[in-house]
XYZ file of C-alpha atoms in Angstrom:
370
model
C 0.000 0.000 0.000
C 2.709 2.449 0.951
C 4.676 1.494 -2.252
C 1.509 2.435 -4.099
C 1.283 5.811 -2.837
C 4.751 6.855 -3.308
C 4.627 5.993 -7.098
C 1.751 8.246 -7.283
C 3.230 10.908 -5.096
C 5.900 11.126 -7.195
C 3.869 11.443 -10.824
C 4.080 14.778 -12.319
C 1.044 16.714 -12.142
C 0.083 18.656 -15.431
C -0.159 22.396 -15.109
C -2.875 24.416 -17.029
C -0.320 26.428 -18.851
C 1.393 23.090 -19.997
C 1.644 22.670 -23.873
C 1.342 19.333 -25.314
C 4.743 18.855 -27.379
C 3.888 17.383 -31.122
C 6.715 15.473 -32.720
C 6.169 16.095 -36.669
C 8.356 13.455 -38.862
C 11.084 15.275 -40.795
C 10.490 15.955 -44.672
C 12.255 13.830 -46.518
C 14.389 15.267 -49.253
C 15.816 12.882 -52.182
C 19.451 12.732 -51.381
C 21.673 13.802 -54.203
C 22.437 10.173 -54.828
C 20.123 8.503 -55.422
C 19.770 6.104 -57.495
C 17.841 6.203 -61.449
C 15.098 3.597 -61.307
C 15.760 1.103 -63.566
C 12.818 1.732 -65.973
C 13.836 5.116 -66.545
C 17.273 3.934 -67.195
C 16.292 1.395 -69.688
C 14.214 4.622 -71.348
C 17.354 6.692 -71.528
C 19.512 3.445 -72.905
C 16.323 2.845 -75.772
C 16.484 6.657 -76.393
C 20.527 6.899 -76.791
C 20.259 3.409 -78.626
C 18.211 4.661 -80.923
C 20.190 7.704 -81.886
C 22.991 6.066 -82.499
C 20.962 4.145 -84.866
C 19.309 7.120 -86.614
C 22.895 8.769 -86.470
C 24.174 5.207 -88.878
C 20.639 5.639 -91.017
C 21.964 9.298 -91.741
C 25.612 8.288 -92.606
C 23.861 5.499 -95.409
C 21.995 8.216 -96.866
C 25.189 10.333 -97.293
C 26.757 8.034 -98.892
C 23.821 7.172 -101.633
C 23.568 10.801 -101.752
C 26.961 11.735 -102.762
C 27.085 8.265 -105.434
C 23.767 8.768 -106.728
C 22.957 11.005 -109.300
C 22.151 11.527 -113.115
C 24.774 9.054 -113.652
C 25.468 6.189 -111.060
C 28.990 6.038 -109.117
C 29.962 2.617 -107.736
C 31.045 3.130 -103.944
C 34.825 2.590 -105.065
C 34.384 5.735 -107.741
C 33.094 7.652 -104.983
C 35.867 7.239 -102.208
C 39.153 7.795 -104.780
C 36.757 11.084 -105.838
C 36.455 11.737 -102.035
C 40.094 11.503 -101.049
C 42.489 11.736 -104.760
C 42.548 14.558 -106.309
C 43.913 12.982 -109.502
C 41.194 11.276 -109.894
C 38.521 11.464 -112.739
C 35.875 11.411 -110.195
C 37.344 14.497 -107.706
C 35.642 17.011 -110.097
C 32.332 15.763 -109.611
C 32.068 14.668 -106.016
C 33.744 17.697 -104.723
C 31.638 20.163 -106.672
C 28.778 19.310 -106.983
C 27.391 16.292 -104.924
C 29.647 16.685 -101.719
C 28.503 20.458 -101.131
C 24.769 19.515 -102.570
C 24.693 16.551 -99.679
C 26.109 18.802 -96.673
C 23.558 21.473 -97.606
C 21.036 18.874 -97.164
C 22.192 17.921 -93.826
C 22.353 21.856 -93.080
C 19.044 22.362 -94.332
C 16.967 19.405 -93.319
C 18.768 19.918 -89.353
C 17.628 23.439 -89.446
C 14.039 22.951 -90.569
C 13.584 19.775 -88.693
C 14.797 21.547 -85.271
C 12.700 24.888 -86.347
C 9.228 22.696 -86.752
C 9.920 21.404 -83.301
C 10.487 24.329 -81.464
C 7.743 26.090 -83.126
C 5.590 23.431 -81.939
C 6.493 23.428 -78.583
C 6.068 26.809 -78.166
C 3.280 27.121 -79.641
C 1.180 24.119 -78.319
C 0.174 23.612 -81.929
C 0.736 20.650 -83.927
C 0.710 21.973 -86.986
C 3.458 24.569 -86.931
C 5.924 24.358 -89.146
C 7.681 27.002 -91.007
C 6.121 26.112 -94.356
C 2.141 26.371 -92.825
C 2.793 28.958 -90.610
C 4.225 31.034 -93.508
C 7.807 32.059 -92.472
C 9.175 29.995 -95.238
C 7.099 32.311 -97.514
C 8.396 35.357 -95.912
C 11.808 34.840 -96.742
C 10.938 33.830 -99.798
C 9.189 37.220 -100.070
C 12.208 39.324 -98.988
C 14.663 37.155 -101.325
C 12.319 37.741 -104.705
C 12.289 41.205 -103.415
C 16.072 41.384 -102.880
C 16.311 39.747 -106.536
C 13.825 41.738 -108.323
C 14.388 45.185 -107.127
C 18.203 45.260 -105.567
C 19.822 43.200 -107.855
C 20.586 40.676 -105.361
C 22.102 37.358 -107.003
C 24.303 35.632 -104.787
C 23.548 33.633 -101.332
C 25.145 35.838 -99.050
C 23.638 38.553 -100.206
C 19.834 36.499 -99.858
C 20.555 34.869 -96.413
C 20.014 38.606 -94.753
C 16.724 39.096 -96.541
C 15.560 35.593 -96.007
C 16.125 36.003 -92.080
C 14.951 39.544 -92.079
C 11.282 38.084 -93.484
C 11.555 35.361 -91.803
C 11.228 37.700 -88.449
C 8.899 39.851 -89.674
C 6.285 37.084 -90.755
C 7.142 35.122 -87.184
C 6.654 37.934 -85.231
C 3.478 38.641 -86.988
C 2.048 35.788 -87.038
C 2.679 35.306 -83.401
C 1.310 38.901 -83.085
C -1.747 38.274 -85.350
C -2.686 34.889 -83.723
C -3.448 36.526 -80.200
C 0.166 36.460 -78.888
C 0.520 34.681 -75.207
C -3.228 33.745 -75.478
C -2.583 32.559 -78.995
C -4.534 29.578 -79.849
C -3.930 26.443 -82.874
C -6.342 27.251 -84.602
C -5.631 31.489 -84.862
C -1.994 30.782 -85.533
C -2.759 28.193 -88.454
C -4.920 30.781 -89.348
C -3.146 33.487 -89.597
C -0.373 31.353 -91.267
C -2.377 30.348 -93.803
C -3.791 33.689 -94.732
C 0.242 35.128 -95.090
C 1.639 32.545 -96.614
C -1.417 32.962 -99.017
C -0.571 36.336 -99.581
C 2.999 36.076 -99.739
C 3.649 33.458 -102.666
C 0.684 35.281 -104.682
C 3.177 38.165 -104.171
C 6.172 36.071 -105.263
C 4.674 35.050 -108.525
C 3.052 38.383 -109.162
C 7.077 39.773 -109.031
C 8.547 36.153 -110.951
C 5.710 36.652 -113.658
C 6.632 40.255 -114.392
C 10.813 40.377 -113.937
C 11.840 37.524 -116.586
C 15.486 37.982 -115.077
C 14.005 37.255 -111.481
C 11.864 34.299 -112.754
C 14.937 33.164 -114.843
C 17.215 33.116 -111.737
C 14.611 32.148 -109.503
C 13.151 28.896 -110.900
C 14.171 26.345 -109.541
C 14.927 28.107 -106.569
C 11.131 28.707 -105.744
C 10.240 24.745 -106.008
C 13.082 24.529 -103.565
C 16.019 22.670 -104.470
C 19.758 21.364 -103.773
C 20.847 21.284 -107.509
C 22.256 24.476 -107.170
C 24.534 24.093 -103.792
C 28.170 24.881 -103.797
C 30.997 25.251 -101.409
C 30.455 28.980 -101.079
C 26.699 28.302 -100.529
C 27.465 25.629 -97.675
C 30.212 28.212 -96.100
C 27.929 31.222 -96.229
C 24.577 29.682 -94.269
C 26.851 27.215 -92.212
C 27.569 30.043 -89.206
C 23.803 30.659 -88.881
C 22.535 27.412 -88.991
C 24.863 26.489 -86.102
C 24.465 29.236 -84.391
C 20.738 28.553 -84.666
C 21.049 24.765 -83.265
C 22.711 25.949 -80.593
C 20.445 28.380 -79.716
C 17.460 25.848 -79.539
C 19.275 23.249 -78.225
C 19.949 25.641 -75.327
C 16.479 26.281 -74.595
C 14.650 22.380 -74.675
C 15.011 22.226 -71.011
C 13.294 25.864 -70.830
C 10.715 24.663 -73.221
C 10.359 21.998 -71.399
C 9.334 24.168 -67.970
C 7.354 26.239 -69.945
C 5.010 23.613 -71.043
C 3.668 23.575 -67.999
C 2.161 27.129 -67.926
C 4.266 30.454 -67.288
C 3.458 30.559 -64.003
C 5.023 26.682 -63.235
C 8.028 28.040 -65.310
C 8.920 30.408 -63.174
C 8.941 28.384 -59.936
C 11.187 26.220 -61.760
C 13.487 29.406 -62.429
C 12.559 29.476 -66.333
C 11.889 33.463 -67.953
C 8.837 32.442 -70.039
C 9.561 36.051 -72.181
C 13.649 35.093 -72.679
C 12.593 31.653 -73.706
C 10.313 32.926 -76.316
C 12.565 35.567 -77.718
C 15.429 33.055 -78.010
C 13.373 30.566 -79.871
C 12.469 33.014 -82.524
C 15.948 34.109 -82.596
C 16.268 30.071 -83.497
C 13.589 30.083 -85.935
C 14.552 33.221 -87.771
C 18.564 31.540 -87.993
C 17.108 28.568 -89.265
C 14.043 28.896 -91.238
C 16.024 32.215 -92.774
C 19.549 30.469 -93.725
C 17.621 27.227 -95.344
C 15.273 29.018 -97.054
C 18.151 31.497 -98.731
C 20.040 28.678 -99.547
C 17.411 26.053 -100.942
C 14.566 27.924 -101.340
C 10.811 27.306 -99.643
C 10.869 23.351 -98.159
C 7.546 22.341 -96.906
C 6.918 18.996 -94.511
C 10.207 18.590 -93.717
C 9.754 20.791 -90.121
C 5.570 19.367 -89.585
C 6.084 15.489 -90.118
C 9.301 14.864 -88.388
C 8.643 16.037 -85.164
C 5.162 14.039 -85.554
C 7.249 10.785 -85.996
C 9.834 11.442 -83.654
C 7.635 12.283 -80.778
C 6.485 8.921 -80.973
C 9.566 7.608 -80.400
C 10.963 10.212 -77.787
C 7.496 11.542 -76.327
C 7.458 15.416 -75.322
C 10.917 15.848 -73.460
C 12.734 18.137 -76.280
C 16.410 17.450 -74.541
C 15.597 14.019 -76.951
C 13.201 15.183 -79.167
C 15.640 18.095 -80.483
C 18.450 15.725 -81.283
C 16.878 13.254 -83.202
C 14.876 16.200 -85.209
C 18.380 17.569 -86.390
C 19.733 13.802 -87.273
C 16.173 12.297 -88.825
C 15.252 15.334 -90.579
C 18.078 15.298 -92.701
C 17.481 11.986 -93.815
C 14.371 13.139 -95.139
C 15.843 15.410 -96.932
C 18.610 14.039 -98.379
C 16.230 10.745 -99.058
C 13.701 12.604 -100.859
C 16.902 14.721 -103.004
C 18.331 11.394 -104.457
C 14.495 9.890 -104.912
C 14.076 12.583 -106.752
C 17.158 12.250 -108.835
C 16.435 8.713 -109.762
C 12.905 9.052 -110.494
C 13.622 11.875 -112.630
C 16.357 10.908 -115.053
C 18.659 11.606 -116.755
C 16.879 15.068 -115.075
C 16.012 14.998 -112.194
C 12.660 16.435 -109.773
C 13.723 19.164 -107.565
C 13.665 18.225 -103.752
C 11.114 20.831 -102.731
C 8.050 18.777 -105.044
C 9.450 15.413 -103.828
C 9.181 16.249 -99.860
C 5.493 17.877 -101.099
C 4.414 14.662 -103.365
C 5.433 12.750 -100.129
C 4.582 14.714 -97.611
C 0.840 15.222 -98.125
C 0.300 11.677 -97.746
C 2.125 10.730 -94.921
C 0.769 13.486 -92.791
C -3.096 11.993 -93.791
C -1.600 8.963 -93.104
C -0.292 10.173 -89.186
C -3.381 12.366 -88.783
C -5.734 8.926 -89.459
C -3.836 7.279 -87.300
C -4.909 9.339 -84.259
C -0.796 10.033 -83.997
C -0.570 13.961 -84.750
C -1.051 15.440 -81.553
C -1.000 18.527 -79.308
C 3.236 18.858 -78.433
């Protein structure tokens, strides 16, 4: 009994002022180390597996590229061409197929990485530089350049190309409701410039016989005409364009969740716009100067690629700029053998092509929003 009382004697009593003391359970916060799970590591190996294989697909269509043409070069032809200058064959692979097939890679980079940027930024997927009529203002500014100023080389059409290219992007974006701009308003307004702008480009072809003349082929879009000089004059902004979007996938990628997201995840929604039509005027500006208008090329390729790579542009970029190419360069020497001993001009072939397969994706429930 006495034992009894002591132990409760001796038990605190609580006082009214007491507070009750509430252990909460630390937050837990991912140490720096830890590990990938393994099913996003077998994503990343499928994803750099299948670049490398896209990146081997490109280097076989270089190579029929540069032995394919009006006349056929066995493979042997084509590497003494390549590498001895005595040779009968250094003439021809040096001059005219070995700059035509780099432009191609150029081109078909830049307009493949321009159609997915666009369509990221845009949340439409149909933007491409061809629909959204960008390729048809700088094809604008270079008839004008040609017409009026006497323009006639490259270098002197790659700073009209990328000065329309601007204008019409900016406008379109402009005309198409801006930040609240909607699919349907840009396509839109796309379609009603580039309207505009190639009636405007035949109306100055059809009455300057020197510009239509000069500018025939160029119009259709083509790589018959690519030389060294060409390849050295647009190479500096095409690269410079890459880079640029390149640079800003991970941006894109915050901003697809809404400015606001962006920002917590210490994007600037207003630098990452301006840079990627810094990008698009580089890109769509340099190809079109040096090949003329392209469509497809920039709308389909992201379509098919995003099925491989889904949304994340750190993936979807590079295997734009290695698959587009191959497009390119594909259609270029399809249209070469199809066409002999002429040839059809790259710019119809990508068209002839292109309509099709984009029915084909947009039947298969696979064009969606970016």
């Amino acid at each position: 009994m006495s034992t009894a009382v002591r132990r409760v004697a001796t038990t605190p009593e609580p006082t009214l002022d007491a507070t009750p003391t509430v252990t909460r359970p630390a937050p837990s916060v991912p140490a720096r180390d830890t590990p990938v799970p393994p099913a996003r590591r077998g994503r990343h190996a499928a994803r750099a597996a299948g670049l490398v294989a896209a990146v081997a697909l490109l280097g076989v269509i270089v190579v029929l590229s540069i032995a394919v043409g009006a006349k056929a070069m066995p493979l042997a032809d084509v590497w003494s061409g390549l590498l001895q200058r005595d040779a009968t064959e250094y003439a021809v692979v040096h001059r005219m197929r070995l700059p035509r097939t780099l432009l191609g890679l150029l081109a078909g980079a830049a307009l493949g990485v321009a159609g997915a940027v666009m369509q990221a930024l845009t949340r439409n997927p149909l933007a491409d530089p061809g629909l959204l009529g960008i390729n048809a203002g700088a094809s604008a500014a270079v008839a004008t350049a040609a017409a009026f100023l006497g323009v006639t080389a490259v270098g002197g059409y790659v700073w009209f190309a990328m000065l329309g290219a601007a204008v019409v992007t900016a406008l379109v974006y402009a005309v198409g409701g801006g930040r609240g701009a909607t699919p349907a308003r840009l396509a839109l307004a796309g379609a009603a410039l580039n309207a505009t702008l190639y009636s405007y480009v035949s109306a100055v072809m059809l009455l300057d016989t020197a510009s239509l003349e000069r500018l025939r082929f160029w119009t259709v879009g083509s790589l018959a005409s690519a030389d060294s000089a060409t390849v050295t004059r647009v190479l500096p902004f095409i690269l410079v364009g890459l880079l640029v979007a390149l640079a800003a996938a991970r941006p894109l990628n915050a901003l697809a969740l809404g400015d606001d997201a962006a920002r917590a995840l210490g994007a600037r929604p207003a630098l990452i716009r301006a840079a990627v039509i810094v990008a698009v005027t580089l890109l769509c500006g340099a190809a079109t100067a040096a090949c003329g208008p392209i469509v497809f090329v920039g709308l389909l390729v992201p379509h098919l690629v995003r099925a491989l790579t889904g949304p994340d542009l750190r993936w979807l970029l590079p295997y734009c700029a290695v698959l587009a190419p191959v497009l390119l360069l594909g259609a270029d020497v399809l249209g070469r053998v199809l066409g002999r001993p002429g040839e059809l001009q790259v710019g119809m072939v990508t068209a002839v092509l292109g309509g099709p397969l984009f029915l084909w994706l947009v039947a298969r429930g696979r064009v969606a929003h970016p």
